[in-house]
Coordinates of C-alpha atoms in Angstrom, one line a residue:
Chain A
X1366 CA -37.2 47.7 -14.9
X1367 CA -33.5 46.7 -15.9
X1368 CA -34.2 43.3 -14.8
X1369 CA -31.4 40.8 -15.2
X1370 CA -31.9 37.7 -17.3
X1371 CA -30.1 33.7 -17.3
X1372 CA -29.1 32.7 -20.2
X1373 CA -26.8 30.2 -22.3
X1374 CA -23.7 31.5 -23.2
X1375 CA -24.4 30.9 -26.7
X1376 CA -27.8 33.0 -26.6
X1377 CA -24.8 36.0 -26.2
X1378 CA -23.8 35.3 -30.1
X1379 CA -26.5 37.2 -31.2
X1380 CA -28.2 34.7 -33.2
X1381 CA -32.0 35.7 -32.7
X1382 CA -34.7 38.4 -33.0
X1383 CA -36.0 41.4 -30.9
X1384 CA -38.7 43.9 -31.1
X1385 CA -39.2 47.1 -28.9
X1386 CA -43.0 47.8 -28.7
X1387 CA -43.7 51.6 -27.0
X1388 CA -46.0 50.8 -23.9
X1389 CA -48.3 53.4 -24.1
X1390 CA -50.9 54.3 -21.4
X1391 CA -53.5 52.7 -23.6
X1392 CA -51.5 49.3 -23.7
X1393 CA -48.6 48.3 -25.6
X1394 CA -49.2 49.9 -29.2
X1395 CA -49.3 48.1 -32.5
X1396 CA -48.8 45.1 -30.5
X1397 CA -49.9 42.5 -32.9
X1398 CA -48.0 44.0 -35.5
X1399 CA -44.5 43.8 -33.5
X1400 CA -45.6 40.2 -32.8
X1401 CA -46.2 39.4 -36.6
X1402 CA -43.0 41.0 -37.3
X1403 CA -41.4 39.0 -34.4
X1404 CA -42.4 35.6 -35.9
X1405 CA -41.4 36.6 -39.5
X1406 CA -37.8 37.8 -38.2
X1407 CA -37.5 34.4 -36.6
X1408 CA -38.4 32.7 -40.1
X1409 CA -35.7 34.8 -42.0
X1410 CA -32.9 33.7 -39.1
X1411 CA -33.7 29.8 -39.1
X1412 CA -35.6 29.7 -35.4
X1413 CA -39.1 28.1 -34.9
X1414 CA -42.2 29.9 -34.7
X1415 CA -42.4 31.3 -31.4
X1416 CA -45.1 30.8 -29.1
X1417 CA -45.8 34.6 -27.7
X1418 CA -48.5 33.3 -25.4
X1419 CA -46.7 34.9 -22.4
X1420 CA -46.6 38.0 -24.3
X1421 CA -50.3 38.0 -25.4
X1422 CA -51.3 37.5 -22.1
X1423 CA -49.3 39.6 -19.9
X1424 CA -51.0 42.8 -18.7
X1425 CA -48.9 45.7 -18.7
X1426 CA -50.0 48.3 -16.1
X1427 CA -46.8 50.9 -16.8
X1428 CA -45.5 52.8 -19.7
X1429 CA -42.0 52.9 -21.1
X1430 CA -40.3 50.3 -23.5
X1431 CA -41.5 46.8 -23.8
X1432 CA -38.3 44.7 -25.3
X1433 CA -39.2 40.9 -26.5
X1434 CA -36.3 38.9 -27.2
X1435 CA -36.5 35.7 -28.7
X1436 CA -33.5 33.1 -28.9
X1437 CA -32.7 29.5 -29.8
X1438 CA -33.4 28.8 -26.1
X1439 CA -35.4 31.8 -24.8
X1440 CA -38.3 34.2 -24.8
X1441 CA -37.7 37.3 -22.5
X1442 CA -39.9 39.9 -21.7
X1443 CA -38.3 43.4 -20.2
X1444 CA -39.4 46.7 -19.7
X1445 CA -37.4 49.8 -19.8
X1446 CA -38.0 53.3 -18.8
X1447 CA -39.1 55.5 -22.1
X1448 CA -35.9 57.3 -23.5
X1449 CA -35.7 60.8 -23.1
X1450 CA -34.1 61.2 -26.3
X1451 CA -36.6 60.2 -28.4
X1452 CA -39.3 62.7 -27.0
X1453 CA -36.5 65.2 -27.6
X1454 CA -35.8 64.3 -31.1
X1455 CA -39.7 64.0 -32.0
X1456 CA -39.8 67.8 -31.2
X1457 CA -37.3 69.2 -32.5
X1458 CA -36.3 67.4 -35.1
X1459 CA -32.8 65.7 -36.1
X1460 CA -29.5 66.7 -38.0
X1461 CA -29.1 63.1 -40.5
X1462 CA -25.9 62.1 -42.7
X1463 CA -26.3 60.1 -45.4
X1464 CA -23.5 57.1 -45.6
X1465 CA -22.9 54.2 -48.3
X1466 CA -23.3 50.9 -46.2
X1467 CA -21.0 49.4 -48.3
X1468 CA -23.9 46.7 -49.3
X1469 CA -25.7 46.1 -52.6
X1470 CA -29.3 45.6 -53.2
X1471 CA -29.0 44.0 -56.1
X1472 CA -26.0 41.4 -55.1
X1473 CA -27.9 40.2 -51.9
X1474 CA -26.8 37.0 -50.6
X1475 CA -28.9 34.2 -50.3
X1476 CA -28.6 34.2 -46.8
X1477 CA -29.5 37.7 -46.2
X1478 CA -30.4 38.5 -42.5
X1479 CA -31.0 42.6 -43.2
X1480 CA -35.0 42.2 -43.6
X1481 CA -35.0 40.6 -39.9
X1482 CA -34.9 42.7 -36.5
X1483 CA -31.6 40.3 -35.0
X1484 CA -30.1 40.5 -32.3
X1485 CA -26.6 41.8 -34.3
X1486 CA -27.3 44.7 -33.7
X1487 CA -23.4 45.9 -33.5
X1488 CA -23.4 47.6 -36.9
X1489 CA -26.0 49.6 -36.0
X1490 CA -24.6 50.8 -32.6
X1491 CA -21.5 51.4 -34.5
X1492 CA -23.1 53.4 -37.2
X1493 CA -25.0 55.4 -34.8
X1494 CA -21.8 56.4 -32.4
X1495 CA -20.2 57.5 -35.7
X1496 CA -22.6 59.6 -36.9
X1497 CA -22.6 61.1 -33.5
X1498 CA -19.1 61.9 -33.5
X1499 CA -19.3 63.6 -37.0
X1500 CA -22.0 66.3 -34.8
X1501 CA -25.2 64.5 -36.2
X1502 CA -27.8 62.7 -34.4
X1503 CA -28.6 59.8 -36.9
X1504 CA -27.8 58.6 -40.0
X1505 CA -29.7 57.2 -43.3
X1506 CA -27.8 54.1 -45.1
X1507 CA -27.4 54.0 -48.4
X1508 CA -27.0 50.7 -50.7
X1509 CA -23.2 50.9 -52.8
X1510 CA -25.8 51.7 -56.1
X1511 CA -26.9 55.0 -54.4
X1512 CA -30.4 53.8 -53.2
X1513 CA -31.9 55.2 -49.6
X1514 CA -32.1 52.2 -47.3
X1515 CA -33.0 53.0 -43.7
X1516 CA -31.4 54.3 -40.7
X1517 CA -29.9 51.7 -38.5
X1518 CA -33.1 52.0 -35.6
X1519 CA -35.6 53.8 -38.3
X1520 CA -37.3 53.9 -41.3
X1521 CA -37.5 56.7 -43.6
X1522 CA -40.2 58.6 -44.9
X1523 CA -40.8 61.4 -46.8
X1524 CA -43.4 63.6 -48.2
X1525 CA -43.2 64.9 -52.1
X1526 CA -46.7 67.5 -52.8
X1527 CA -49.3 65.3 -51.3
X1528 CA -47.4 61.6 -51.9
X1529 CA -46.2 60.2 -48.5
X1530 CA -43.4 57.6 -49.2
X1531 CA -41.2 55.0 -48.1
X1532 CA -38.6 52.6 -49.2
X1533 CA -40.2 49.1 -50.4
X1534 CA -38.8 46.9 -48.0
X1535 CA -38.5 43.5 -49.5
X1536 CA -37.1 45.4 -52.9
X1537 CA -34.6 47.2 -50.2
X1538 CA -34.1 44.0 -48.3
X1539 CA -34.8 46.1 -45.2
X1540 CA -36.7 45.5 -41.7
X1541 CA -40.5 46.8 -42.8
X1542 CA -41.0 49.5 -40.3
X1543 CA -44.4 49.3 -38.7
X1544 CA -44.5 52.9 -37.5
X1545 CA -43.7 53.8 -41.0
X1546 CA -46.5 50.9 -42.4
X1547 CA -48.9 52.5 -40.0
X1548 CA -48.5 56.1 -41.1
X1549 CA -48.9 55.2 -44.9
X1550 CA -51.9 53.0 -43.7
X1551 CA -53.3 56.3 -42.4
X1552 CA -52.3 58.8 -45.2
X1553 CA -55.8 58.6 -47.1
X1554 CA -57.5 60.1 -43.6
X1555 CA -55.6 63.4 -43.9
X1556 CA -55.7 63.6 -48.3
X1557 CA -52.3 62.3 -49.0
X1558 CA -51.8 59.4 -50.8
X1559 CA -49.1 56.3 -49.7
X1560 CA -46.5 55.0 -51.8
X1561 CA -43.1 53.1 -51.7
X1562 CA -40.3 53.9 -54.0
X1563 CA -36.9 53.0 -54.4
X1564 CA -35.1 56.4 -54.7
X1565 CA -31.4 57.9 -54.5
X1566 CA -29.9 60.5 -51.8
X1567 CA -30.6 63.3 -55.1
X1568 CA -34.2 62.6 -55.1
X1569 CA -34.8 62.4 -51.2
X1570 CA -33.2 65.5 -50.5
X1571 CA -35.7 67.1 -52.9
X1572 CA -38.6 65.8 -51.0
X1573 CA -40.6 68.3 -49.0
X1574 CA -40.0 66.5 -45.4
X1575 CA -38.6 63.9 -44.3
X1576 CA -38.4 61.9 -41.3
X1577 CA -36.9 58.9 -39.3
X1578 CA -39.9 56.6 -38.0
X1579 CA -39.8 54.4 -35.3
X1580 CA -41.3 52.6 -32.5
X1581 CA -39.9 54.7 -29.9
X1582 CA -39.5 58.2 -31.7
X1583 CA -42.6 58.0 -33.5
X1584 CA -41.0 60.4 -35.9
X1585 CA -38.4 62.9 -35.9
X1586 CA -38.4 65.2 -38.4
X1587 CA -35.2 65.8 -40.4
X1588 CA -34.1 69.3 -39.6
X1589 CA -30.4 69.2 -41.6
X1590 CA -29.2 66.6 -43.8
X1591 CA -25.7 66.3 -44.9
X1592 CA -25.1 69.4 -42.9
X1593 CA -27.9 71.4 -45.1
X1594 CA -31.0 72.8 -43.0
X1595 CA -34.7 71.8 -44.2
X1596 CA -37.4 74.3 -43.3
X1597 CA -39.4 72.8 -40.7
X1598 CA -42.9 70.9 -41.8
X1599 CA -46.7 71.8 -40.8
X1600 CA -47.2 68.3 -41.6
X1601 CA -44.8 66.8 -38.6
X1602 CA -47.3 67.7 -36.0
X1603 CA -50.5 66.6 -38.3
X1604 CA -48.9 63.4 -38.6
X1605 CA -47.8 63.0 -35.1
X1606 CA -51.4 63.4 -33.9
X1607 CA -52.1 60.8 -36.2
X1608 CA -50.2 58.3 -34.0
X1609 CA -51.5 59.3 -31.1
X1610 CA -48.3 61.1 -29.8
Chain B
X253 CA -19.9 23.3 -18.6
X254 CA -23.4 24.7 -20.4
X255 CA -23.3 27.2 -17.2
X256 CA -26.1 29.8 -17.4
X257 CA -25.2 33.3 -16.8
X258 CA -27.1 36.6 -15.7
X259 CA -26.9 39.7 -18.2
X260 CA -28.8 42.6 -19.0
X261 CA -31.6 42.6 -21.6
X262 CA -29.4 44.9 -23.3
X263 CA -26.5 42.5 -23.5
X264 CA -28.3 40.4 -25.6
X265 CA -28.2 42.9 -28.8
X266 CA -25.1 41.6 -30.0
X267 CA -23.0 45.0 -29.3
X268 CA -20.0 43.1 -27.3
X269 CA -17.0 41.0 -28.5
X270 CA -16.0 37.2 -28.0
X271 CA -12.9 34.8 -28.7
X272 CA -13.4 31.0 -28.5
X273 CA -10.1 29.5 -27.5
X274 CA -9.0 25.7 -28.0
X275 CA -8.2 24.2 -24.7
X276 CA -5.2 21.6 -24.9
X277 CA -4.0 19.2 -22.5
X278 CA -0.9 21.8 -22.4
X279 CA -3.3 24.8 -21.2
X280 CA -5.1 27.2 -23.5
X281 CA -3.9 27.4 -26.8
X282 CA -2.3 31.0 -28.2
X283 CA -4.2 32.3 -25.2
X284 CA -2.2 35.7 -25.5
X285 CA -2.8 36.1 -29.2
X286 CA -6.5 35.6 -28.2
X287 CA -6.8 38.3 -25.4
X288 CA -4.8 40.6 -27.9
X289 CA -7.3 40.1 -30.4
X290 CA -10.2 40.8 -28.0
X291 CA -8.9 43.9 -26.8
X292 CA -8.5 45.0 -30.4
X293 CA -12.1 44.2 -31.4
X294 CA -13.6 45.8 -28.2
X295 CA -11.8 49.1 -29.3
X296 CA -13.5 48.4 -32.8
X297 CA -17.1 48.4 -31.4
X298 CA -16.1 51.3 -29.2
X299 CA -15.5 49.3 -25.9
X300 CA -13.1 50.2 -23.0
X301 CA -9.8 48.1 -23.0
X302 CA -11.0 44.9 -20.7
X303 CA -9.5 43.9 -17.9
X304 CA -8.4 40.1 -18.4
X305 CA -6.9 39.6 -15.5
X306 CA -9.6 37.0 -14.6
X307 CA -8.8 35.3 -17.4
X308 CA -5.0 35.1 -17.2
X309 CA -5.4 34.0 -13.5
X310 CA -7.7 31.3 -14.1
X311 CA -6.0 27.9 -13.7
X312 CA -7.9 25.4 -16.6
X313 CA -7.6 21.8 -15.7
X314 CA -9.8 20.6 -18.8
X315 CA -9.6 19.7 -22.3
X316 CA -12.4 21.7 -24.4
X317 CA -13.6 25.1 -25.5
X318 CA -12.9 28.2 -23.7
X319 CA -15.1 31.3 -24.6
X320 CA -14.7 34.5 -23.2
X321 CA -17.3 37.1 -23.8
X322 CA -17.2 41.2 -23.4
X323 CA -19.9 43.5 -23.3
X324 CA -20.4 46.7 -21.9
X325 CA -21.7 45.2 -18.7
X326 CA -19.6 41.5 -18.5
X327 CA -17.0 39.9 -19.2
X328 CA -17.8 36.1 -18.9
X329 CA -16.0 33.2 -19.2
X330 CA -17.2 29.2 -19.9
X331 CA -15.7 25.8 -21.3
X332 CA -17.8 23.5 -23.3
X333 CA -16.9 20.1 -24.7
X334 CA -15.0 20.2 -27.6
X335 CA -17.2 19.8 -30.8
X336 CA -16.8 16.3 -32.5
X337 CA -17.3 18.2 -35.8
X338 CA -14.2 20.0 -35.9
X339 CA -12.2 16.5 -35.2
X340 CA -14.1 15.2 -38.0
X341 CA -13.5 18.0 -40.6
X342 CA -9.7 18.3 -39.5
X343 CA -9.1 14.7 -40.8
X344 CA -12.1 14.4 -43.6
X345 CA -11.6 17.3 -45.2
X346 CA -14.7 19.6 -46.0
X347 CA -16.9 20.3 -49.0
X348 CA -17.0 24.2 -49.7
X349 CA -19.1 26.6 -51.4
X350 CA -17.8 30.3 -52.7
X351 CA -20.7 33.0 -52.5
X352 CA -20.9 36.7 -53.1
X353 CA -21.4 38.4 -49.6
X354 CA -22.8 41.7 -51.0
X355 CA -20.1 43.8 -49.2
X356 CA -17.6 45.8 -51.2
X357 CA -13.9 45.7 -49.7
X358 CA -13.3 49.2 -51.6
X359 CA -16.5 50.9 -50.1
X360 CA -15.7 49.7 -46.2
X361 CA -18.0 52.5 -44.2
X362 CA -15.9 54.2 -41.8
X363 CA -18.0 52.9 -39.0
X364 CA -17.0 48.8 -40.1
X365 CA -16.8 46.1 -37.6
X366 CA -16.3 43.0 -40.2
X367 CA -12.9 43.2 -38.5
X368 CA -13.9 42.6 -35.2
X369 CA -14.9 39.3 -33.7
X370 CA -18.4 40.9 -32.8
X371 CA -20.9 39.3 -30.4
X372 CA -23.1 39.7 -33.4
X373 CA -23.1 36.9 -35.4
X374 CA -26.2 35.9 -36.8
X375 CA -25.2 36.4 -40.5
X376 CA -21.8 33.8 -39.6
X377 CA -24.5 31.3 -39.0
X378 CA -27.0 32.2 -41.5
X379 CA -24.4 32.0 -44.3
X380 CA -23.0 28.1 -42.6
X381 CA -26.9 27.0 -42.6
X382 CA -27.4 28.1 -46.2
X383 CA -24.0 26.1 -47.3
X384 CA -25.1 23.1 -45.4
X385 CA -28.7 23.1 -47.0
X386 CA -26.9 23.1 -50.5
X387 CA -25.3 20.0 -49.3
X388 CA -21.4 21.8 -48.9
X389 CA -19.9 22.2 -45.1
X390 CA -19.0 25.7 -45.4
X391 CA -18.5 28.5 -47.4
X392 CA -16.2 31.1 -48.9
X393 CA -17.4 34.6 -48.5
X394 CA -15.9 36.9 -51.6
X395 CA -16.3 40.8 -52.1
X396 CA -18.6 42.2 -54.4
X397 CA -15.4 42.9 -56.5
X398 CA -14.4 39.2 -56.4
X399 CA -12.1 39.1 -53.8
X400 CA -11.7 35.9 -51.4
X401 CA -12.8 37.1 -47.8
X402 CA -12.7 34.7 -45.2
X403 CA -15.3 32.0 -44.2
X404 CA -17.6 32.7 -41.3
X405 CA -15.8 31.0 -38.8
X406 CA -12.4 30.7 -40.5
X407 CA -9.6 32.3 -42.6
X408 CA -8.8 31.2 -45.8
X409 CA -5.1 29.6 -46.6
X410 CA -3.5 28.1 -49.4
X411 CA -0.5 26.6 -50.8
X412 CA 0.6 27.4 -54.1
X413 CA 4.2 26.0 -55.0
X414 CA 6.4 27.0 -51.7
X415 CA 4.3 29.8 -51.2
X416 CA 1.8 29.3 -48.2
X417 CA -0.7 32.5 -48.1
X418 CA -3.7 34.2 -46.6
X419 CA -5.6 37.2 -47.1
X420 CA -4.2 40.3 -45.5
X421 CA -6.7 41.3 -43.0
X422 CA -6.6 45.1 -42.9
X423 CA -6.7 45.3 -46.7
X424 CA -9.7 43.1 -46.6
X425 CA -11.5 44.2 -43.4
X426 CA -11.9 40.6 -41.9
X427 CA -10.4 39.0 -38.9
X428 CA -6.7 38.6 -38.4
X429 CA -7.1 34.8 -38.2
X430 CA -5.1 33.5 -35.2
X431 CA -4.3 29.9 -36.5
X432 CA -3.5 31.3 -40.0
X433 CA -0.9 33.8 -38.8
X434 CA 0.5 31.3 -36.3
X435 CA 0.9 28.8 -39.1
X436 CA 2.1 31.4 -41.4
X437 CA 5.0 32.1 -38.7
X438 CA 6.0 28.6 -38.6
X439 CA 5.9 28.4 -42.2
X440 CA 9.9 29.1 -42.8
X441 CA 10.5 26.1 -40.5
X442 CA 9.0 23.6 -43.2
X443 CA 10.6 25.2 -46.6
X444 CA 7.8 27.3 -47.0
X445 CA 7.4 31.0 -47.6
X446 CA 4.5 33.1 -45.9
X447 CA 2.6 35.8 -47.5
X448 CA -0.7 38.0 -47.6
X449 CA -2.2 38.3 -51.0
X450 CA -5.8 39.7 -52.2
X451 CA -6.7 37.1 -54.9
X452 CA -9.6 36.0 -56.6
X453 CA -12.2 33.2 -57.1
X454 CA -10.1 31.7 -59.9
X455 CA -6.5 32.6 -58.6
X456 CA -7.4 31.0 -55.5
X457 CA -9.1 27.6 -57.2
X458 CA -5.6 27.3 -59.1
X459 CA -4.1 26.8 -56.1
X460 CA -2.1 23.6 -54.9
X461 CA -4.1 23.4 -51.7
X462 CA -6.8 25.4 -49.9
X463 CA -7.3 25.2 -46.4
X464 CA -10.1 26.5 -43.6
X465 CA -8.3 27.4 -40.5
X466 CA -9.7 28.2 -37.0
X467 CA -8.8 27.7 -33.6
X468 CA -11.1 24.7 -33.4
X469 CA -10.7 23.0 -36.4
X470 CA -6.8 24.0 -36.7
X471 CA -6.7 23.3 -40.4
X472 CA -9.5 21.5 -42.6
X473 CA -8.4 20.6 -46.0
X474 CA -11.2 22.0 -49.0
X475 CA -11.6 18.6 -50.4
X476 CA -14.2 20.3 -52.9
X477 CA -14.9 23.9 -54.2
X478 CA -18.2 24.8 -55.8
X479 CA -18.4 21.3 -56.7
X480 CA -15.1 20.4 -58.0
X481 CA -12.8 18.0 -56.1
X482 CA -9.5 18.5 -55.1
X483 CA -6.7 16.3 -54.7
X484 CA -5.6 15.3 -51.2
X485 CA -2.5 17.5 -50.0
X486 CA 0.6 15.7 -48.2
X487 CA 1.2 19.0 -46.5
X488 CA -2.0 18.6 -44.6
X489 CA -0.8 16.1 -42.1
X490 CA 2.5 18.4 -41.7
X491 CA 1.0 21.7 -41.1
X492 CA -1.6 19.9 -38.7
X493 CA 1.5 18.2 -36.6
X494 CA 3.3 22.2 -36.8
X495 CA 0.2 22.9 -34.9
X496 CA 0.7 20.4 -32.7
X497 CA -2.7 18.9 -34.2

């Protein structure tokens, strides 16, 4: 825990990729999916295919958080305690703001790396700190065209009738959410229809329920969006249970 | 040279700031300006004011590149050899593409960190790799509104008549270029008038001369913009000499 690692100064320039995996009592949750996404992110930032044997062969005898970092010079595995805040948000829900990220989805540059989980995470942290200064817990990013994108460290999932939706990652040029994808794949088992849709903020606000999903939170229900309270959903405990939480 | 440093895993998430200083035979060039910018960048990403005594007190007995990295847990100083490419570009000039960064200057988010030299540099590297794949040496970023912003690791400076210009950093939400600022402050000594202007790509293309300026390159003349060759300027050696290069 809280290991220190030896790096080259250039490793500190955010030019690499990472994954955060929930270490559950049964082992690392959805590890294959995380490793596949790490490889995909690496390709987006022009890194060679990583050799993930050290991760696959490692035996994890603790719960908590597994972080895998891959740069041009290193593949590092570290383990940290599970953050209390994620547990709290999972059960109490979160108050969320929406905010224009100032980025267009229609005019993405050819070198765009927003679809990779890159180590250049400063904007994600800065946006989250801004939301907290406004008295919220988190924020949802919108494109300059008004489309719902993602949250700085989570995917947006919503329920309208019996349709469980998320944002299409390729079309929105966002990170494919592993928890969101897993949840949608399980939706039919509880009578819900999975779908991916580009939506605007008013459309999202009109959904029955909104969640932010991520590996550590699992899913956190949005109990307030832009200052407007939202009724709690009976689906939250059902879907958390689907995720084994 | 090429030291390895001991960091916390979270130091690898790009949530810090840095400076790159040219170590000349006379010492670190414009060190005070670089340290002031480091403090300013730190404030933008929500870091406490750094204690820069270790940098100010250090005696540098070599030439090359000084890199100062500041995160929530460390202040690191490392020295690397001067890159040959910077010397070459300074004398031979560079072929540059323009490209929309997909970011609006009119709709900057309140948490924007593009005015800081943050460690989240992956997009800068990715954009540069893209330009090189297109057969160019570098690129100039445009806002979605069509304004000239900056290059991934340089400022844009241009000459029109006797006016030596750069982009206003606060208005464009870009990094204040130290070399560009220094050059403009010296402009009157060679009969040029310094100015800061928001300009579009056609206006830039119509300038007499365009340079990309940075601490290591000093200034590199743009000899080709979007595939169109540009005549060499007699001002390049004069201004390089003003910079002591």
